[in-house]
């Protein structure tokens, strides 16, 4: 595999097919080719956000946000926002906004809060057909109606390193094929990135 797998990288986000499985296979193939020459998490998540966004657009899925939150040890927050534990350590149970496509979003989310924090704390996918019926849903955008969040686990110990989050403008916007694809993409990214944030 050459360092640069595409004649033009932007071509990777152009989809000839409109069949969901074909589009998703193309995304997974492109993502796999891109990560072969790169392990920096920000680079890989940024291109994955773009691939997802253009795939959902090609499928007319009315996705309004597609991207990532990463687990960070709060050292990047302003000092007044850092909460120290009883032994003085800084909590690392916070998700910070990562690469995404869509409108400006919430910057930090605590483990256990919202759909993202729930998926991160449990280490399992959370599919929300109607966000109004999910207690604690964090409405970064009031137009969002449904959401899916998939945890990203690292290769070493299966530690949660972040979450993949997709929002949709219609209720029940995600089916089993979408979830299966997103879990495969999250698995690929978890294995392919260095998570030394
Ligand atoms: N709705 C999410 C917050 C992140 S935004 O959707 C981009 C949640 O409840 O965790």
Tab-separated table of C-alpha atoms and ligand atoms in Angstrom:
chain	number	residue	atom	x	y	z
A	1	UNK	CA	0.000	0.000	0.000
A	2	UNK	CA	1.484	3.387	-1.001
A	3	UNK	CA	1.592	6.260	1.473
A	4	UNK	CA	-1.133	8.044	-0.466
A	5	UNK	CA	-3.915	5.561	-1.339
A	6	UNK	CA	-5.982	7.972	-3.485
A	7	UNK	CA	-5.156	10.024	-6.591
A	8	UNK	CA	-7.215	12.758	-4.933
A	9	UNK	CA	-8.180	12.160	-1.306
A	10	UNK	CA	-11.498	13.954	-1.845
A	11	UNK	CA	-12.492	11.187	-4.280
A	12	UNK	CA	-12.829	8.866	-1.300
A	13	UNK	CA	-15.936	10.821	-0.234
A	14	UNK	CA	-17.694	10.530	-3.605
A	15	UNK	CA	-20.152	7.655	-3.850
A	16	UNK	CA	-21.397	6.290	-7.164
A	17	UNK	CA	-23.809	3.829	-5.547
A	18	UNK	CA	-26.881	4.725	-3.525
A	19	UNK	CA	-27.355	1.254	-2.024
A	20	UNK	CA	-26.690	1.476	1.693
A	21	UNK	CA	-24.518	-1.623	1.974
A	22	UNK	CA	-22.431	-0.595	-1.068
A	23	UNK	CA	-21.879	2.900	0.297
A	24	UNK	CA	-20.909	1.594	3.714
A	25	UNK	CA	-18.512	-0.970	2.219
A	26	UNK	CA	-16.867	1.864	0.272
A	27	UNK	CA	-16.503	3.944	3.448
A	28	UNK	CA	-14.961	1.055	5.368
A	29	UNK	CA	-12.549	0.331	2.506
A	30	UNK	CA	-11.503	3.972	2.244
A	31	UNK	CA	-11.123	4.329	6.011
A	32	UNK	CA	-8.998	1.161	6.144
A	33	UNK	CA	-6.767	2.448	3.317
A	34	UNK	CA	-6.332	5.831	5.017
A	35	UNK	CA	-5.377	4.454	8.435
A	36	UNK	CA	-2.725	2.188	6.933
A	37	UNK	CA	-0.367	5.161	6.707
A	38	UNK	CA	-1.509	7.063	9.795
A	39	UNK	CA	-2.027	6.373	13.513
A	40	UNK	CA	-2.603	9.918	14.818
A	41	UNK	CA	-6.137	9.861	16.257
A	42	UNK	CA	-7.071	13.416	15.184
A	43	UNK	CA	-6.148	12.761	11.556
A	44	UNK	CA	-7.979	9.444	11.369
A	45	UNK	CA	-11.114	10.698	13.144
A	46	UNK	CA	-11.229	13.819	10.958
A	47	UNK	CA	-11.217	11.836	7.725
A	48	UNK	CA	-13.668	9.299	9.175
A	49	UNK	CA	-16.072	12.153	10.046
A	50	UNK	CA	-15.867	13.392	6.468
A	51	UNK	CA	-16.429	9.906	5.021
A	52	UNK	CA	-19.486	9.344	7.238
A	53	UNK	CA	-20.938	12.767	6.468
A	54	UNK	CA	-20.728	12.352	2.707
A	55	UNK	CA	-22.022	8.770	2.902
A	56	UNK	CA	-25.101	9.879	4.840
A	57	UNK	CA	-25.583	12.704	2.363
A	58	UNK	CA	-25.397	10.253	-0.567
A	59	UNK	CA	-28.023	8.126	1.183
A	60	UNK	CA	-30.331	11.113	1.884
A	61	UNK	CA	-30.376	10.230	5.560
A	62	UNK	CA	-30.849	13.786	6.879
A	63	UNK	CA	-27.898	13.490	9.260
A	64	UNK	CA	-27.128	16.869	10.852
A	65	UNK	CA	-24.026	15.943	12.865
A	66	UNK	CA	-21.428	13.170	12.529
A	67	UNK	CA	-18.262	13.017	14.548
A	68	UNK	CA	-16.396	12.105	17.675
A	69	UNK	CA	-15.766	12.829	21.322
A	70	UNK	CA	-12.504	11.595	22.840
A	71	UNK	CA	-11.679	10.710	26.437
A	72	UNK	CA	-9.378	13.370	27.811
A	73	UNK	CA	-7.783	13.854	31.216
A	74	UNK	CA	-9.118	17.398	31.672
A	75	UNK	CA	-5.641	18.850	31.416
A	76	UNK	CA	-6.816	20.858	28.417
A	77	UNK	CA	-9.633	22.526	30.322
A	78	UNK	CA	-9.359	25.938	31.975
A	79	UNK	CA	-8.130	25.494	35.588
A	80	UNK	CA	-11.429	26.629	37.130
A	81	UNK	CA	-13.209	23.788	35.300
A	82	UNK	CA	-10.874	21.038	36.490
A	83	UNK	CA	-12.272	18.969	39.330
A	84	UNK	CA	-9.661	17.300	41.447
A	85	UNK	CA	-10.368	14.129	43.364
A	86	UNK	CA	-9.619	13.696	47.053
A	87	UNK	CA	-6.049	12.678	46.306
A	88	UNK	CA	-5.496	15.680	44.047
A	89	UNK	CA	-5.611	13.763	40.782
A	90	UNK	CA	-7.492	15.200	37.820
A	91	UNK	CA	-10.438	13.084	36.652
A	92	UNK	CA	-10.083	11.476	33.245
A	93	UNK	CA	-13.739	10.589	32.929
A	94	UNK	CA	-14.558	13.395	30.554
A	95	UNK	CA	-15.301	13.372	26.835
A	96	UNK	CA	-13.961	16.311	24.839
A	97	UNK	CA	-15.241	17.313	21.413
A	98	UNK	CA	-13.172	15.768	18.635
A	99	UNK	CA	-13.249	16.000	14.826
A	100	UNK	CA	-16.750	16.295	13.353
A	101	UNK	CA	-18.918	17.524	10.489
A	102	UNK	CA	-21.915	19.710	11.300
A	103	UNK	CA	-22.695	22.642	13.548
A	104	UNK	CA	-20.748	23.769	16.636
A	105	UNK	CA	-21.342	21.276	19.481
A	106	UNK	CA	-21.007	20.868	23.273
A	107	UNK	CA	-17.322	20.932	24.207
A	108	UNK	CA	-17.201	18.490	27.105
A	109	UNK	CA	-19.481	15.701	28.354
A	110	UNK	CA	-19.051	13.797	31.625
A	111	UNK	CA	-19.042	9.995	31.573
A	112	UNK	CA	-22.570	8.863	32.417
A	113	UNK	CA	-24.229	12.028	31.074
A	114	UNK	CA	-26.279	12.256	27.892
A	115	UNK	CA	-26.227	9.656	25.142
A	116	UNK	CA	-22.466	10.028	24.610
A	117	UNK	CA	-21.596	9.726	28.290
A	118	UNK	CA	-23.917	6.726	28.663
A	119	UNK	CA	-22.245	4.885	25.768
A	120	UNK	CA	-18.786	5.777	27.106
A	121	UNK	CA	-19.571	4.652	30.664
A	122	UNK	CA	-21.188	1.363	29.573
A	123	UNK	CA	-18.854	0.581	26.676
A	124	UNK	CA	-21.879	-0.345	24.550
A	125	UNK	CA	-23.742	1.206	21.605
A	126	UNK	CA	-26.745	3.391	22.441
A	127	UNK	CA	-29.420	3.906	19.761
A	128	UNK	CA	-32.002	6.592	20.556
A	129	UNK	CA	-35.008	6.546	18.202
A	130	UNK	CA	-36.517	9.672	19.804
A	131	UNK	CA	-34.208	11.941	21.781
A	132	UNK	CA	-37.171	13.481	23.644
A	133	UNK	CA	-37.705	10.092	25.266
A	134	UNK	CA	-34.091	9.672	26.417
A	135	UNK	CA	-33.744	11.122	29.926
A	136	UNK	CA	-30.672	13.343	30.102
A	137	UNK	CA	-30.217	13.727	26.355
A	138	UNK	CA	-27.901	16.703	25.773
A	139	UNK	CA	-29.395	18.848	23.023
A	140	UNK	CA	-26.396	20.457	21.331
A	141	UNK	CA	-28.818	21.153	18.462
A	142	UNK	CA	-32.560	21.390	19.178
A	143	UNK	CA	-33.302	20.141	15.665
A	144	UNK	CA	-31.896	16.652	16.393
A	145	UNK	CA	-34.590	13.961	16.626
A	146	UNK	CA	-32.637	10.690	16.824
A	147	UNK	CA	-29.089	9.679	17.626
A	148	UNK	CA	-26.680	6.768	17.739
A	149	UNK	CA	-23.487	6.644	19.797
A	150	UNK	CA	-20.879	3.867	19.498
A	151	UNK	CA	-17.971	3.579	21.953
A	152	UNK	CA	-14.448	3.360	20.548
A	153	UNK	CA	-12.338	0.794	22.395
A	154	UNK	CA	-8.577	0.542	22.075
A	155	UNK	CA	-6.743	-2.545	20.945
A	156	UNK	CA	-4.711	-3.076	24.063
A	157	UNK	CA	-7.156	-3.514	26.907
A	158	UNK	CA	-10.529	-2.674	25.404
A	159	UNK	CA	-10.414	0.683	27.190
A	160	UNK	CA	-12.968	3.278	26.011
A	161	UNK	CA	-11.000	6.012	24.215
A	162	UNK	CA	-13.881	7.951	22.750
A	163	UNK	CA	-17.266	7.710	21.079
A	164	UNK	CA	-18.596	7.989	17.535
A	165	UNK	CA	-21.783	10.088	17.509
A	166	UNK	CA	-24.308	10.635	14.701
A	167	UNK	CA	-27.417	12.828	14.937
A	168	UNK	CA	-30.407	12.810	12.588
A	169	UNK	CA	-33.208	15.287	11.851
A	170	UNK	CA	-35.883	12.559	11.764
A	171	UNK	CA	-37.052	10.212	14.516
A	172	UNK	CA	-35.972	6.581	14.198
A	173	UNK	CA	-33.285	7.674	11.763
A	174	UNK	CA	-30.997	4.638	12.167
A	175	UNK	CA	-31.599	0.976	11.329
A	176	UNK	CA	-29.626	-2.198	12.079
A	177	UNK	CA	-27.478	-1.784	8.939
A	178	UNK	CA	-26.446	1.707	10.073
A	179	UNK	CA	-25.528	0.453	13.532
A	180	UNK	CA	-23.585	-2.503	12.139
A	181	UNK	CA	-21.609	-0.171	9.854
A	182	UNK	CA	-20.895	2.355	12.604
A	183	UNK	CA	-19.710	-0.386	14.963
A	184	UNK	CA	-17.336	-1.689	12.273
A	185	UNK	CA	-15.999	1.826	11.671
A	186	UNK	CA	-15.545	2.443	15.403
A	187	UNK	CA	-13.762	-0.913	15.709
A	188	UNK	CA	-11.391	-0.054	12.876
A	189	UNK	CA	-10.591	3.350	14.400
A	190	UNK	CA	-10.098	1.912	17.862
A	191	UNK	CA	-7.517	-0.533	16.531
A	192	UNK	CA	-5.830	1.878	14.148
A	193	UNK	CA	-5.113	4.938	16.306
A	194	UNK	CA	-2.585	5.735	19.012
A	195	UNK	CA	-4.610	7.009	21.953
A	196	UNK	CA	-1.899	8.949	23.786
A	197	UNK	CA	-3.930	12.155	23.846
B	1	LIG	N1	-26.659	14.584	22.129
B	1	LIG	C1	-25.399	14.177	22.699
B	1	LIG	C2	-24.456	15.333	22.818
B	1	LIG	C3	-23.509	15.501	21.677
B	1	LIG	S1	-24.205	16.159	20.318
B	1	LIG	O1	-25.315	15.347	19.846
B	1	LIG	C4	-23.143	16.452	19.113
B	1	LIG	C5	-25.624	13.510	24.042
B	1	LIG	O2	-26.746	13.480	24.560
B	1	LIG	O3	-24.653	13.014	24.610
